[in-house]
């Protein structure tokens, strides 16, 4: 690394942290030259962002909060964390000084107002820096050179044909022969372990580093004494990911499994952008020592024009956590005119009393809202508007009340005795059997079980159609087959009979379409069908022989046909952390596990799904329990009734 000469005539005297003269002022550390065990020394200089000499900015992890290191500035010992001490010793040049921006030293961490102002400048500070130095930490195990050698070996393979992979796609770590043919080391070579360990360094889990790297014009990674080019690292680790190199797998774990490349570096090196909600979702696994930084660290990456709402989002460490998150949520609602953000707090338990129920806990990892939010439009063409309140922890929203929760006893869990789907169907027949025909009720019920959508492991969710019944039949009889092949069966006979009854109804509905069952019913020997029929008859003696024969064919066909997975994924996706519900007005649905009888169901303007609210006793406020699916109310029906005067709108105050 070239040594840079820095003039030292502009040192700040006499105090270490004097007040910054203007909003665009910031400090730089002039790190004095030295070597070995010499004491770290430096001075803090004040510059204007638009008038500053070339400098480098450090991107690193604070690490252990114990301040057992020091650097002497303006005659005083400033405490620094062990990881920063190691970084300063590594970055210190032997004969000339070095000009650096380091947040731990260049910001007065004890002055919360200054800290907030400087954090709001961090995008510009890292963008203006000549180079961003990524300090990955000491190389205690002497692995850095191994990782660098492997990265250097991989780069030419990428340049052969950047658009294609040179190793045949495999589900596990490629065999030694394939690796060696392309000039790569065998699987047990320490270079692969070094690359894995590099990807798992704590640096890549820190939310702040995403912005610091994303806006930089040049990035140099440093691990111990070894330096890496960030572009080479990015290219190599992406290539290794595509080719499943150094990835752990479930396939023959004794032979093929190694500690896998961690996904964290991909978030850092991908330079993400998007709306604030998109960024919060993508970075939900990233860490921050101050929970407010889960939001503040992303503001420099938001591609929205913040406009008049900017004051809500400026970093302010005097602002309590709840206030910061409430302001963030209000900003997202105002910016998107949608209540989607309220769905990102899926939790089986009642919201914490110490925080507003409508406030997502961005520091705890927000969860995708059911992956069906955009597929429904319960709110029609209405938009969400944030109304002013005297209390920043209250959210005032307009909407219409459509129903009340009555039955909520059944938690939806797949493949758990007793079969929860069968239990839910039994409740539906008992409470709604007089309202609709059996076939009509069953079709609605199946739609409810998937939240009205269909999804698989490779495609986005789509609105469900009649093919969902076929998916259900294939799914249900595959479950029956697995149960029959288990000895002793995990499902008691009563549950299997219920499962068979539901399969029988689905089969009878589908039989109205000529030949539809033949799509998944491949004929096997008559002896196989007879054996399966006998097994089925033991559990479902009242079923007609025709139905049993058809189910037997389907069961046999599923030995080679795996289409059952689509309904399984759709059901698991919709049912996670949710209960089956029946409303007071005889609608079916699914909603949060925390809901209970007496909760109200509302269509809030700008909310693509209905929401479950719990009125507080002796108060006009409500607790937000979560979003829900109510069959028959997912496509603007309530809004049409409201427009025609059949329903009245009201304001709901969420606390």
CSV table of N, CA, C and O in Angstrom, one decimal, residues 396-474:
chain,number,residue,atom,x,y,z
A,396,UNK,N,-53.7,6.6,13.7
A,396,UNK,CA,-55.2,6.8,13.4
A,396,UNK,C,-55.4,6.5,12.0
A,396,UNK,O,-54.9,7.1,11.1
A,397,UNK,N,-56.2,5.5,11.7
A,397,UNK,CA,-56.5,5.0,10.4
A,397,UNK,C,-58.0,4.9,10.1
A,397,UNK,O,-58.7,4.5,11.0
A,398,UNK,N,-58.4,5.1,8.9
A,398,UNK,CA,-59.8,5.0,8.5
A,398,UNK,C,-60.0,3.6,7.9
A,398,UNK,O,-59.2,3.1,7.2
A,399,UNK,N,-61.2,3.1,8.1
A,399,UNK,CA,-61.6,1.9,7.5
A,399,UNK,C,-63.0,1.5,7.8
A,399,UNK,O,-63.8,2.3,8.3
A,400,UNK,N,-63.4,0.3,7.5
A,400,UNK,CA,-64.8,-0.2,7.8
A,400,UNK,C,-64.7,-1.5,8.5
A,400,UNK,O,-63.8,-2.4,8.3
A,401,UNK,N,-65.6,-1.6,9.5
A,401,UNK,CA,-65.7,-2.8,10.3
A,401,UNK,C,-66.6,-3.8,9.6
A,401,UNK,O,-67.8,-3.5,9.2
A,402,UNK,N,-66.2,-5.1,9.4
A,402,UNK,CA,-67.0,-6.0,8.6
A,402,UNK,C,-67.5,-7.2,9.4
A,402,UNK,O,-68.5,-7.8,9.0
A,403,UNK,N,-66.8,-7.5,10.5
A,403,UNK,CA,-67.2,-8.8,11.2
A,403,UNK,C,-66.5,-8.9,12.6
A,403,UNK,O,-65.8,-8.0,13.0
A,404,UNK,N,-66.7,-10.0,13.2
A,404,UNK,CA,-66.2,-10.2,14.5
A,404,UNK,C,-65.7,-11.7,14.6
A,404,UNK,O,-66.4,-12.6,14.1
A,405,UNK,N,-64.6,-11.9,15.2
A,405,UNK,CA,-64.1,-13.3,15.4
A,405,UNK,C,-64.9,-14.1,16.4
A,405,UNK,O,-65.3,-13.5,17.4
A,406,UNK,N,-65.3,-15.3,16.0
A,406,UNK,CA,-66.1,-16.1,16.9
A,406,UNK,C,-65.4,-17.4,17.4
A,406,UNK,O,-65.2,-17.7,18.5
A,407,UNK,N,-64.9,-18.2,16.4
A,407,UNK,CA,-64.2,-19.5,16.7
A,407,UNK,C,-62.7,-19.4,16.3
A,407,UNK,O,-62.4,-19.1,15.1
A,408,UNK,N,-61.8,-19.7,17.2
A,408,UNK,CA,-60.4,-19.6,16.9
A,408,UNK,C,-59.6,-20.7,17.5
A,408,UNK,O,-58.4,-20.5,17.8
A,409,UNK,N,-60.2,-21.8,17.8
A,409,UNK,CA,-59.5,-22.8,18.6
A,409,UNK,C,-58.4,-23.6,17.9
A,409,UNK,O,-57.5,-24.2,18.6
A,410,UNK,N,-58.4,-23.6,16.6
A,410,UNK,CA,-57.5,-24.5,15.9
A,410,UNK,C,-56.3,-23.8,15.3
A,410,UNK,O,-56.4,-22.9,14.4
A,411,UNK,N,-55.1,-24.1,15.8
A,411,UNK,CA,-53.8,-23.6,15.3
A,411,UNK,C,-53.4,-24.5,14.1
A,411,UNK,O,-53.4,-25.7,14.2
A,412,UNK,N,-53.1,-23.9,13.0
A,412,UNK,CA,-52.8,-24.7,11.8
A,412,UNK,C,-51.4,-25.1,11.8
A,412,UNK,O,-50.4,-24.3,11.8
A,413,UNK,N,-51.2,-26.5,11.8
A,413,UNK,CA,-49.9,-27.1,11.7
A,413,UNK,C,-50.0,-28.3,10.8
A,413,UNK,O,-50.9,-29.1,11.0
A,414,UNK,N,-49.0,-28.4,9.9
A,414,UNK,CA,-49.0,-29.5,9.0
A,414,UNK,C,-48.5,-30.8,9.6
A,414,UNK,O,-47.5,-30.7,10.3
A,415,UNK,N,-49.2,-31.9,9.3
A,415,UNK,CA,-48.7,-33.2,9.6
A,415,UNK,C,-48.5,-33.4,11.1
A,415,UNK,O,-47.6,-34.1,11.6
A,416,UNK,N,-49.4,-32.8,11.9
A,416,UNK,CA,-49.3,-33.0,13.4
A,416,UNK,C,-50.6,-33.7,13.8
A,416,UNK,O,-51.7,-33.2,13.6
A,417,UNK,N,-50.5,-34.8,14.5
A,417,UNK,CA,-51.7,-35.5,15.0
A,417,UNK,C,-52.2,-34.6,16.2
A,417,UNK,O,-51.4,-34.2,17.0
A,418,UNK,N,-53.5,-34.4,16.3
A,418,UNK,CA,-54.5,-34.7,15.3
A,418,UNK,C,-54.3,-33.8,14.1
A,418,UNK,O,-53.8,-32.7,14.2
A,419,UNK,N,-54.7,-34.2,12.9
A,419,UNK,CA,-54.6,-33.5,11.7
A,419,UNK,C,-55.4,-32.2,11.8
A,419,UNK,O,-56.6,-32.2,11.9
A,420,UNK,N,-54.7,-31.0,11.8
A,420,UNK,CA,-55.4,-29.8,12.1
A,420,UNK,C,-56.3,-29.3,11.0
A,420,UNK,O,-57.3,-28.7,11.2
A,421,UNK,N,-55.9,-29.7,9.7
A,421,UNK,CA,-56.8,-29.3,8.6
A,421,UNK,C,-58.1,-30.1,8.7
A,421,UNK,O,-59.2,-29.5,8.5
A,422,UNK,N,-58.0,-31.4,9.1
A,422,UNK,CA,-59.3,-32.1,9.3
A,422,UNK,C,-60.1,-31.6,10.4
A,422,UNK,O,-61.4,-31.5,10.3
A,423,UNK,N,-59.5,-31.2,11.5
A,423,UNK,CA,-60.2,-30.6,12.6
A,423,UNK,C,-60.9,-29.3,12.2
A,423,UNK,O,-62.0,-29.0,12.6
A,424,UNK,N,-60.2,-28.5,11.4
A,424,UNK,CA,-60.8,-27.2,10.9
A,424,UNK,C,-62.0,-27.5,10.0
A,424,UNK,O,-63.0,-26.8,10.1
A,425,UNK,N,-61.8,-28.5,9.1
A,425,UNK,CA,-62.9,-28.9,8.2
A,425,UNK,C,-64.2,-29.4,9.0
A,425,UNK,O,-65.3,-29.0,8.7
A,426,UNK,N,-63.9,-30.1,10.1
A,426,UNK,CA,-65.0,-30.6,10.9
A,426,UNK,C,-65.7,-29.4,11.6
A,426,UNK,O,-67.0,-29.4,11.6
A,427,UNK,N,-65.0,-28.4,12.0
A,427,UNK,CA,-65.6,-27.2,12.6
A,427,UNK,C,-66.4,-26.5,11.6
A,427,UNK,O,-67.5,-26.0,11.9
A,428,UNK,N,-65.8,-26.4,10.4
A,428,UNK,CA,-66.5,-25.7,9.3
A,428,UNK,C,-67.9,-26.3,9.0
A,428,UNK,O,-68.9,-25.7,8.8
A,429,UNK,N,-67.9,-27.7,8.9
A,429,UNK,CA,-69.1,-28.4,8.6
A,429,UNK,C,-70.1,-28.2,9.8
A,429,UNK,O,-71.3,-28.0,9.5
A,430,UNK,N,-69.7,-28.2,11.0
A,430,UNK,CA,-70.6,-28.1,12.2
A,430,UNK,C,-71.2,-26.7,12.2
A,430,UNK,O,-72.4,-26.6,12.6
A,431,UNK,N,-70.5,-25.7,11.9
A,431,UNK,CA,-71.0,-24.3,12.1
A,431,UNK,C,-71.5,-23.7,10.8
A,431,UNK,O,-72.4,-22.8,10.9
A,432,UNK,N,-71.1,-24.2,9.6
A,432,UNK,CA,-71.5,-23.6,8.4
A,432,UNK,C,-72.2,-24.5,7.5
A,432,UNK,O,-72.6,-24.2,6.4
A,433,UNK,N,-72.4,-25.8,7.9
A,433,UNK,CA,-73.0,-26.8,7.1
A,433,UNK,C,-74.4,-26.4,6.6
A,433,UNK,O,-74.8,-26.9,5.5
A,434,UNK,N,-75.2,-25.7,7.3
A,434,UNK,CA,-76.5,-25.3,6.9
A,434,UNK,C,-76.5,-24.0,6.0
A,434,UNK,O,-77.6,-23.7,5.5
A,435,UNK,N,-75.3,-23.4,5.9
A,435,UNK,CA,-75.3,-22.2,5.1
A,435,UNK,C,-75.0,-22.4,3.6
A,435,UNK,O,-75.5,-21.7,2.8
A,436,UNK,N,-74.3,-23.5,3.3
A,436,UNK,CA,-73.9,-23.8,1.9
A,436,UNK,C,-74.0,-25.3,1.6
A,436,UNK,O,-74.0,-26.1,2.6
A,437,UNK,N,-74.0,-25.6,0.4
A,437,UNK,CA,-73.9,-27.0,0.0
A,437,UNK,C,-72.5,-27.5,0.4
A,437,UNK,O,-71.6,-26.8,0.5
A,438,UNK,N,-72.4,-28.8,0.5
A,438,UNK,CA,-71.2,-29.5,0.9
A,438,UNK,C,-70.0,-29.1,-0.1
A,438,UNK,O,-68.9,-28.7,0.3
A,439,UNK,N,-70.3,-29.3,-1.4
A,439,UNK,CA,-69.3,-29.0,-2.4
A,439,UNK,C,-68.8,-27.5,-2.3
A,439,UNK,O,-67.6,-27.2,-2.4
A,440,UNK,N,-69.8,-26.6,-2.2
A,440,UNK,CA,-69.4,-25.2,-2.2
A,440,UNK,C,-68.6,-24.8,-1.0
A,440,UNK,O,-67.6,-24.1,-1.0
A,441,UNK,N,-69.0,-25.4,0.2
A,441,UNK,CA,-68.3,-25.1,1.4
A,441,UNK,C,-66.9,-25.7,1.4
A,441,UNK,O,-66.0,-25.0,1.8
A,442,UNK,N,-66.8,-26.9,0.8
A,442,UNK,CA,-65.5,-27.5,0.7
A,442,UNK,C,-64.5,-26.7,-0.2
A,442,UNK,O,-63.3,-26.5,0.2
A,443,UNK,N,-65.0,-26.3,-1.3
A,443,UNK,CA,-64.2,-25.5,-2.2
A,443,UNK,C,-63.7,-24.2,-1.5
A,443,UNK,O,-62.5,-23.8,-1.6
A,444,UNK,N,-64.6,-23.5,-0.8
A,444,UNK,CA,-64.2,-22.3,-0.1
A,444,UNK,C,-63.2,-22.6,1.0
A,444,UNK,O,-62.2,-21.9,1.2
A,445,UNK,N,-63.4,-23.7,1.6
A,445,UNK,CA,-62.5,-24.1,2.7
A,445,UNK,C,-61.0,-24.3,2.2
A,445,UNK,O,-60.1,-23.9,2.8
A,446,UNK,N,-60.9,-25.0,1.1
A,446,UNK,CA,-59.6,-25.3,0.5
A,446,UNK,C,-58.9,-24.0,0.1
A,446,UNK,O,-57.7,-23.8,0.3
A,447,UNK,N,-59.7,-23.0,-0.4
A,447,UNK,CA,-59.1,-21.7,-0.7
A,447,UNK,C,-58.6,-21.0,0.6
A,447,UNK,O,-57.5,-20.4,0.6
A,448,UNK,N,-59.4,-21.1,1.7
A,448,UNK,CA,-59.0,-20.5,2.9
A,448,UNK,C,-57.6,-21.1,3.4
A,448,UNK,O,-56.8,-20.4,3.9
A,449,UNK,N,-57.5,-22.4,3.3
A,449,UNK,CA,-56.3,-23.1,3.8
A,449,UNK,C,-55.0,-22.6,3.1
A,449,UNK,O,-53.9,-22.7,3.7
A,450,UNK,N,-55.0,-22.0,2.0
A,450,UNK,CA,-53.8,-21.4,1.3
A,450,UNK,C,-53.9,-19.9,1.2
A,450,UNK,O,-53.1,-19.3,0.5
A,451,UNK,N,-54.8,-19.3,1.9
A,451,UNK,CA,-55.0,-17.8,1.9
A,451,UNK,C,-55.3,-17.3,0.5
A,451,UNK,O,-55.0,-16.2,0.1
A,452,UNK,N,-56.0,-18.2,-0.3
A,452,UNK,CA,-56.5,-17.8,-1.6
A,452,UNK,C,-55.4,-17.7,-2.6
A,452,UNK,O,-55.6,-17.1,-3.7
A,453,UNK,N,-54.2,-18.3,-2.4
A,453,UNK,CA,-53.1,-18.2,-3.3
A,453,UNK,C,-52.6,-19.6,-3.6
A,453,UNK,O,-52.8,-20.5,-2.8
A,454,UNK,N,-51.8,-19.7,-4.6
A,454,UNK,CA,-51.0,-20.9,-4.9
A,454,UNK,C,-49.6,-20.5,-5.0
A,454,UNK,O,-49.2,-19.4,-5.6
A,455,UNK,N,-48.7,-21.3,-4.5
A,455,UNK,CA,-47.2,-20.9,-4.5
A,455,UNK,C,-46.4,-22.2,-4.5
A,455,UNK,O,-46.9,-23.2,-4.0
A,456,UNK,N,-45.3,-22.2,-5.2
A,456,UNK,CA,-44.3,-23.3,-5.1
A,456,UNK,C,-43.0,-22.7,-4.8
A,456,UNK,O,-42.8,-21.6,-4.5
A,457,UNK,N,-42.0,-23.6,-4.8
A,457,UNK,CA,-40.6,-23.2,-4.3
A,457,UNK,C,-39.9,-22.4,-5.4
A,457,UNK,O,-38.7,-22.0,-5.1
A,458,UNK,N,-40.4,-22.2,-6.6
A,458,UNK,CA,-39.7,-21.4,-7.6
A,458,UNK,C,-40.4,-20.2,-8.1
A,458,UNK,O,-39.8,-19.4,-8.9
A,459,UNK,N,-41.7,-20.1,-7.8
A,459,UNK,CA,-42.4,-19.0,-8.4
A,459,UNK,C,-43.1,-18.1,-7.4
A,459,UNK,O,-43.2,-18.5,-6.2
A,460,UNK,N,-43.5,-16.9,-7.8
A,460,UNK,CA,-44.2,-16.0,-6.9
A,460,UNK,C,-45.6,-16.5,-6.7
A,460,UNK,O,-46.1,-17.2,-7.5
A,461,UNK,N,-46.3,-16.1,-5.7
A,461,UNK,CA,-47.6,-16.5,-5.4
A,461,UNK,C,-48.6,-15.9,-6.5
A,461,UNK,O,-48.4,-14.8,-7.0
A,462,UNK,N,-49.6,-16.7,-6.8
A,462,UNK,CA,-50.6,-16.2,-7.7
A,462,UNK,C,-52.0,-16.5,-7.1
A,462,UNK,O,-52.1,-17.4,-6.2
A,463,UNK,N,-53.0,-15.8,-7.5
A,463,UNK,CA,-54.3,-16.1,-7.0
A,463,UNK,C,-54.8,-17.5,-7.3
A,463,UNK,O,-54.6,-18.0,-8.5
A,464,UNK,N,-55.4,-18.2,-6.4
A,464,UNK,CA,-55.8,-19.5,-6.6
A,464,UNK,C,-57.0,-19.6,-7.6
A,464,UNK,O,-57.8,-18.7,-7.7
A,465,UNK,N,-57.0,-20.7,-8.3
A,465,UNK,CA,-58.2,-21.0,-9.2
A,465,UNK,C,-58.6,-22.5,-8.9
A,465,UNK,O,-58.1,-23.1,-8.0
A,466,UNK,N,-59.4,-23.0,-9.8
A,466,UNK,CA,-60.0,-24.3,-9.5
A,466,UNK,C,-58.9,-25.4,-9.5
A,466,UNK,O,-59.1,-26.5,-9.0
A,467,UNK,N,-57.7,-25.1,-10.1
A,467,UNK,CA,-56.7,-26.2,-10.1
A,467,UNK,C,-56.2,-26.4,-8.7
A,467,UNK,O,-55.5,-27.4,-8.5
A,468,UNK,N,-56.5,-25.5,-7.8
A,468,UNK,CA,-56.1,-25.7,-6.4
A,468,UNK,C,-56.7,-27.0,-5.8
A,468,UNK,O,-56.1,-27.7,-5.0
A,469,UNK,N,-57.9,-27.3,-6.3
A,469,UNK,CA,-58.6,-28.6,-5.8
A,469,UNK,C,-57.8,-29.8,-6.2
A,469,UNK,O,-57.6,-30.8,-5.4
A,470,UNK,N,-57.3,-29.8,-7.5
A,470,UNK,CA,-56.5,-30.9,-7.9
A,470,UNK,C,-55.2,-31.0,-7.1
A,470,UNK,O,-54.7,-32.1,-6.7
A,471,UNK,N,-54.6,-29.8,-6.8
A,471,UNK,CA,-53.4,-29.8,-6.0
A,471,UNK,C,-53.7,-30.4,-4.6
A,471,UNK,O,-52.8,-31.1,-4.1
A,472,UNK,N,-54.8,-30.0,-4.1
A,472,UNK,CA,-55.2,-30.5,-2.7
A,472,UNK,C,-55.3,-32.0,-2.8
A,472,UNK,O,-54.9,-32.7,-1.9
A,473,UNK,N,-56.0,-32.5,-3.8
A,473,UNK,CA,-56.3,-34.0,-3.8
A,473,UNK,C,-54.9,-34.7,-3.9
A,473,UNK,O,-54.7,-35.7,-3.2
A,474,UNK,N,-54.0,-34.3,-4.7
A,474,UNK,CA,-52.7,-34.9,-4.9
A,474,UNK,C,-52.0,-34.8,-3.5
A,474,UNK,O,-51.3,-35.8,-3.1
